[in-house]
Amino acid sequence: KINGDRLWDSLMELATIGGTEKGGVCRIALTDLDRQGRDLFVRWCKEAGCEIRVDKVGNIFARRPGRDNTKPPIMTGSHLDTQPTGGKFDGCYGVMAGLEVIRALNDHGYETEAPLEVSVWTNEEGCRFAPAMTASGVFGGVFTLDYALSRTDPDGVTFGEALKQIGYDGPEAVGGRPVGAFFEAHIEQGPILEREDRTIGVVTAAQGQRWYEIQWTGMESHAGTTPMEGRRDALLGAALLIAEARKIGARPNGRSTVGVIESKPQSRNTIPGRVFMTLDFRHPDDAELTRMDAEMRAAAARIASEHGLEVKIEQIWYFPPTPFDAKCVAAVRAAAEKAGLPHMDIVSGAGHDACYVAKVAPTGMIFVPCKDGISHNEIEDARKDDIAAGCQILLQAMVERANA
Amino acid sequence: KINGDRLWDSLMELATIGGTEKGGVCRIALTDLDRQGRDLFVRWCKEAGCEIRVDKVGNIFARRPGRDNTKPPIMTGSHLDTQPTGGKFDGCYGVMAGLEVIRALNDHGYETEAPLEVSVWTNEEGCRFAPAMTASGVFGGVFTLDYALSRTDPDGVTFGEALKQIGYDGPEAVGGRPVGAFFEAHIEQGPILEREDRTIGVVTAAQGQRWYEIQWTGMESHAGTTPMEGRRDALLGAALLIAEARKIGARPNGRSTVGVIESKPQSRNTIPGRVFMTLDFRHPDDAELTRMDAEMRAAAARIASEHGLEVKIEQIWYFPPTPFDAKCVAAVRAAAEKAGLPHMDIVSGAGHDACYVAKVAPTGMIFVPCKDGISHNEIEDARKDDIAAGCQILLQAMVERANA
Ligand SMILES: NC(=O)NCCC(=O)O
Ligand SMILES: NC(=O)NCCC(=O)O
């Protein structure tokens, strides 16, 4: 049995690194705060007897040997980076839950057949370097190493430079080795488990995503003298597309979000000539996601032609709907049943490192409820009991698999 | 007669200070480039025999004595600061035209009865420190000295600090002395004179303006897991208001511009929780401007309640429609007629320093056409002949008034 208090205390201690006034955490990927969070994790793992390896994209692997170390490891993990307005649980829960599994097995001197590993994946959030899940993507063979290292942040710093800066540019090759199974524990980040009063979400799949960068070009001109008819207002184009994208997202199970907007020249009495915006479309059904794409492109073209604007749309990320491994999903469900915990099958609204690890290993995920379904917000919260319950299911699934 | 080549050459030399790749000028108020522009003007004025005075808001006055120096000066001038995407003529033309009047009178050894002054007004554009025409506003008694000095730029630097930094915090009281008359030469910044094929715009009035700062507050939340219905997306609120404001501005003679937008936390997969935007409404009829205000507030309130948002609207500047002095207007018209130049009466779409000086002195303005009516853009352009013609009218109006 895992120790729920210890897990909770570790989560709270970790949350002090980058802790915000409103009780959240701002620990952006590959900043010095990220380094501090990683250092704490590494220290705790060493104290728990693990061996540490770091790969070329900064993924960390803490290994607890098994009886037969020729067997591929059973792995768990998540990420330590957060959103700018992040909470204490998103990502950190999955990492600390993995650590607690190891600590609990140590408490009881329990040895598994296969070795266990706890992983920390770099830049999961995608808010500093797009796309999200960059480093698990390399591990899963979806992105090349060069692609990951050359991602740039809004200041033009590359992933590779930032990684070197914090000293987590490790020597290990990224992936290319067998993994027996991967399980990731995570808060749901949505309202379903809470509403349905279930402690455990058995995650069967993750919905698809398309991320875009959209550039509007109009013409700077005087706010007071330029007649309304002749204007080529890039910000108006962006605003109209934000409204259209919202409508496109409003279909059943659709999601549509414009998270970033940058307008130039940012002068109160000059009509904006250039606007950059991002767009994040999601749907569990790939065909619907394709239709959303087409509708958005048509709307943008119509707005551009109506307002004398140029629009460039670049899809910078496509993440197809991802089903998890049937056996891993069944193992999570069975563990919840055995533990007598109310559970339900659920599709993840967010992308997770597990989705990319799933490309190279049988993978499953365990969700626990979070307060009011809120995440990517400093008030993100979860109940200690639920946090402990998810970790217990993780331990059971991992041990069962390690001994199989 | 003024020297059109000399005037043009001075304008082009001035435009090298802050000159941009696209042929425009970026010389933001109270930056070191602004200082360099001012220094050049001061040097040229001293070379032309003028005495220089600087007041507490950084306005510069270059004085050419008359026969009777107890008489209040006949003044002309404009501003040297530009928009971020500014051109060579907006403001600089009025200052260089004033200098050319003095140089031309010097050429002919012509002495006026009353003294003449050429003024440079600080922070006319309003893009670094809002509102626009800050320092002519103090001169005109519309703003207090403290109000002007305490304006802040987007980085939190005050007008007073920036002024001190460039060494133009002069000792003179701002205004409070008689001015015989004020004339400002300016490019039209709009398409009317060019379309009507007139060289001189006899400016009868300037339209009214209302500037707003609008703050939307929603709630940060996850882009993938938060259902569309429950969202409190601050950027959606801003976008819908941008679209509504555009419609409100689309009435006859209306203008509506959102020039600045700032969204937080600027993460691709987090729903924006806070958005700041500016709004600039204009109309020549004050009653219509009041109706625009009411329609906008109603639209914002409706959007806020429909999308679970909070909206705060602050009107930070109200500039009522301003008629110019009948005699000064007539003097400009008469000068154009005498010179045989095609002219027309025109209402200014932009605010000008002349509008605030008009509060304390009889004031008129002279417009000349600019290419395609474009201003607040690096491609802003004007014809050398028109530039010279406007300056000639300025000389005639000033001399006539100085000798009256
Ligand atoms: N779990 C999580 O918030 N991942 C970030 C990527 C996404 O937005 O889905
Ligand atoms: N002339 C000019 O561009 N003034 C700036 C203030 C305004 O936008 O009207």
mmCIF file of C-alpha atoms in Angstrom, chain A residues 164-294:
data_model
loop_
_atom_site.group_PDB
_atom_site.id
_atom_site.type_symbol
_atom_site.label_atom_id
_atom_site.label_comp_id
_atom_site.label_asym_id
_atom_site.label_seq_id
_atom_site.Cartn_x
_atom_site.Cartn_y
_atom_site.Cartn_z
ATOM 1 C CA LYS A 164 22.070 23.060 -22.193
ATOM 2 C CA GLN A 165 21.633 26.164 -20.059
ATOM 3 C CA ILE A 166 19.991 24.182 -17.236
ATOM 4 C CA GLY A 167 22.461 21.299 -17.577
ATOM 5 C CA TYR A 168 19.966 18.583 -18.481
ATOM 6 C CA ASP A 169 21.341 17.845 -21.942
ATOM 7 C CA GLY A 170 22.096 14.234 -21.090
ATOM 8 C CA PRO A 171 24.249 11.690 -22.937
ATOM 9 C CA GLU A 172 21.678 8.925 -23.472
ATOM 10 C CA ALA A 173 20.062 8.194 -26.822
ATOM 11 C CA VAL A 174 16.363 9.099 -26.867
ATOM 12 C CA GLY A 175 14.254 5.925 -26.844
ATOM 13 C CA GLY A 176 15.205 3.033 -29.075
ATOM 14 C CA ARG A 177 15.054 0.570 -26.188
ATOM 15 C CA PRO A 178 12.261 -1.786 -25.172
ATOM 16 C CA VAL A 179 9.724 -0.686 -22.558
ATOM 17 C CA GLY A 180 7.540 -3.426 -21.058
ATOM 18 C CA ALA A 181 4.606 -1.115 -20.414
ATOM 19 C CA PHE A 182 3.976 2.546 -19.590
ATOM 20 C CA PHE A 183 1.350 3.882 -17.188
ATOM 21 C CA GLU A 184 0.732 7.574 -16.498
ATOM 22 C CA ALA A 185 -1.313 8.889 -13.591
ATOM 23 C CA HIS A 186 -2.777 12.372 -14.119
ATOM 24 C CA ILE A 187 -5.554 14.610 -12.891
ATOM 25 C CA GLU A 188 -8.434 14.589 -15.371
ATOM 26 C CA GLN A 189 -8.183 18.365 -15.958
ATOM 27 C CA GLY A 190 -11.885 18.273 -16.875
ATOM 28 C CA PRO A 191 -15.260 18.027 -15.107
ATOM 29 C CA ILE A 192 -16.439 14.489 -15.950
ATOM 30 C CA LEU A 193 -15.203 12.321 -13.050
ATOM 31 C CA GLU A 194 -16.312 14.879 -10.500
ATOM 32 C CA ARG A 195 -19.737 15.196 -12.086
ATOM 33 C CA GLU A 196 -20.129 11.399 -12.291
ATOM 34 C CA ASP A 197 -18.713 10.943 -8.788
ATOM 35 C CA ARG A 198 -16.005 8.439 -9.807
ATOM 36 C CA THR A 199 -12.568 8.252 -8.250
ATOM 37 C CA ILE A 200 -10.770 6.558 -11.122
ATOM 38 C CA GLY A 201 -10.930 7.364 -14.823
ATOM 39 C CA VAL A 202 -9.872 4.417 -16.976
ATOM 40 C CA VAL A 203 -8.475 6.311 -19.956
ATOM 41 C CA THR A 204 -9.265 4.520 -23.193
ATOM 42 C CA ALA A 205 -7.976 7.147 -25.642
ATOM 43 C CA ALA A 206 -6.972 10.791 -26.122
ATOM 44 C CA GLN A 207 -8.784 13.073 -28.532
ATOM 45 C CA GLY A 208 -7.126 14.475 -31.662
ATOM 46 C CA GLN A 209 -5.587 17.937 -31.920
ATOM 47 C CA ARG A 210 -4.562 20.377 -34.610
ATOM 48 C CA TRP A 211 -2.487 23.393 -33.648
ATOM 49 C CA TYR A 212 -2.179 26.366 -35.987
ATOM 50 C CA GLU A 213 -0.165 29.563 -36.309
ATOM 51 C CA ILE A 214 -2.069 32.211 -38.212
ATOM 52 C CA GLN A 215 -0.630 35.443 -39.561
ATOM 53 C CA TRP A 216 -2.840 38.327 -40.694
ATOM 54 C CA THR A 217 -1.372 41.103 -42.806
ATOM 55 C CA GLY A 218 -3.245 44.323 -43.483
ATOM 56 C CA MET A 219 -2.001 47.869 -43.603
ATOM 57 C CA GLU A 220 -1.098 50.298 -40.838
ATOM 58 C CA SER A 221 -3.001 53.506 -41.200
ATOM 59 C CA HIS A 222 -4.343 56.453 -39.214
ATOM 60 C CA ALA A 223 -7.226 55.721 -36.832
ATOM 61 C CA GLY A 224 -8.842 59.110 -37.299
ATOM 62 C CA THR A 225 -8.532 59.836 -40.990
ATOM 63 C CA THR A 226 -8.815 56.446 -42.668
ATOM 64 C CA PRO A 227 -12.439 55.825 -43.735
ATOM 65 C CA MET A 228 -13.932 52.598 -42.381
ATOM 66 C CA GLU A 229 -14.591 51.162 -45.866
ATOM 67 C CA GLY A 230 -11.014 51.264 -47.101
ATOM 68 C CA ARG A 231 -9.407 49.799 -43.999
ATOM 69 C CA ARG A 232 -7.227 46.730 -43.957
ATOM 70 C CA ASP A 233 -7.362 46.048 -40.234
ATOM 71 C CA ALA A 234 -5.406 42.905 -39.352
ATOM 72 C CA LEU A 235 -6.800 42.823 -35.815
ATOM 73 C CA LEU A 236 -10.357 42.925 -37.118
ATOM 74 C CA GLY A 237 -9.522 39.882 -39.271
ATOM 75 C CA ALA A 238 -8.152 38.056 -36.240
ATOM 76 C CA ALA A 239 -11.177 39.035 -34.121
ATOM 77 C CA LEU A 240 -13.638 37.773 -36.727
ATOM 78 C CA LEU A 241 -11.757 34.473 -36.972
ATOM 79 C CA ILE A 242 -11.737 34.102 -33.178
ATOM 80 C CA ALA A 243 -15.529 34.420 -33.263
ATOM 81 C CA GLU A 244 -15.809 31.936 -36.167
ATOM 82 C CA ALA A 245 -13.432 29.439 -34.561
ATOM 83 C CA ARG A 246 -15.570 29.524 -31.455
ATOM 84 C CA LYS A 247 -18.622 28.596 -33.502
ATOM 85 C CA ILE A 248 -16.704 25.815 -35.267
ATOM 86 C CA GLY A 249 -15.625 24.402 -31.911
ATOM 87 C CA ALA A 250 -19.167 24.470 -30.551
ATOM 88 C CA ARG A 251 -20.165 21.167 -32.222
ATOM 89 C CA PRO A 252 -20.666 18.102 -29.945
ATOM 90 C CA ASN A 253 -17.324 17.153 -28.326
ATOM 91 C CA GLY A 254 -15.479 19.921 -30.197
ATOM 92 C CA ARG A 255 -12.919 22.253 -28.643
ATOM 93 C CA SER A 256 -11.515 25.464 -30.080
ATOM 94 C CA THR A 257 -9.155 27.884 -28.367
ATOM 95 C CA VAL A 258 -7.157 30.950 -29.410
ATOM 96 C CA GLY A 259 -4.547 31.166 -26.660
ATOM 97 C CA VAL A 260 -1.995 33.610 -28.068
ATOM 98 C CA ILE A 261 -2.457 36.883 -29.932
ATOM 99 C CA GLU A 262 0.172 39.463 -30.869
ATOM 100 C CA SER A 263 -0.779 42.626 -32.705
ATOM 101 C CA LYS A 264 1.504 45.209 -34.284
ATOM 102 C CA PRO A 265 2.393 48.043 -34.024
ATOM 103 C CA GLN A 266 0.391 48.257 -30.750
ATOM 104 C CA SER A 267 -0.430 51.956 -31.048
ATOM 105 C CA ARG A 268 -3.828 53.222 -29.915
ATOM 106 C CA ASN A 269 -4.351 55.421 -32.970
ATOM 107 C CA THR A 270 -2.844 53.248 -35.694
ATOM 108 C CA ILE A 271 -4.854 50.537 -37.420
ATOM 109 C CA PRO A 272 -3.038 47.226 -36.732
ATOM 110 C CA GLY A 273 -1.179 45.963 -39.779
ATOM 111 C CA ARG A 274 0.068 42.565 -38.574
ATOM 112 C CA VAL A 275 -1.457 40.053 -36.196
ATOM 113 C CA PHE A 276 -0.168 36.651 -35.119
ATOM 114 C CA MET A 277 -2.531 34.226 -33.432
ATOM 115 C CA THR A 278 -2.542 30.573 -32.470
ATOM 116 C CA LEU A 279 -5.473 28.201 -32.715
ATOM 117 C CA ASP A 280 -5.981 24.855 -30.982
ATOM 118 C CA PHE A 281 -8.720 22.580 -32.407
ATOM 119 C CA ARG A 282 -9.636 19.244 -30.806
ATOM 120 C CA HIS A 283 -12.050 16.430 -31.430
ATOM 121 C CA PRO A 284 -12.135 12.739 -30.483
ATOM 122 C CA ASP A 285 -13.228 11.900 -34.051
ATOM 123 C CA ASP A 286 -10.549 12.490 -36.671
ATOM 124 C CA ALA A 287 -13.082 13.051 -39.472
ATOM 125 C CA GLU A 288 -14.739 15.826 -37.473
ATOM 126 C CA LEU A 289 -11.345 17.380 -36.783
ATOM 127 C CA THR A 290 -10.709 17.400 -40.530
ATOM 128 C CA ARG A 291 -14.060 19.124 -41.104
ATOM 129 C CA MET A 292 -13.196 21.739 -38.463
ATOM 130 C CA ASP A 293 -9.958 22.408 -40.323
ATOM 131 C CA ALA A 294 -11.791 22.924 -43.610
#
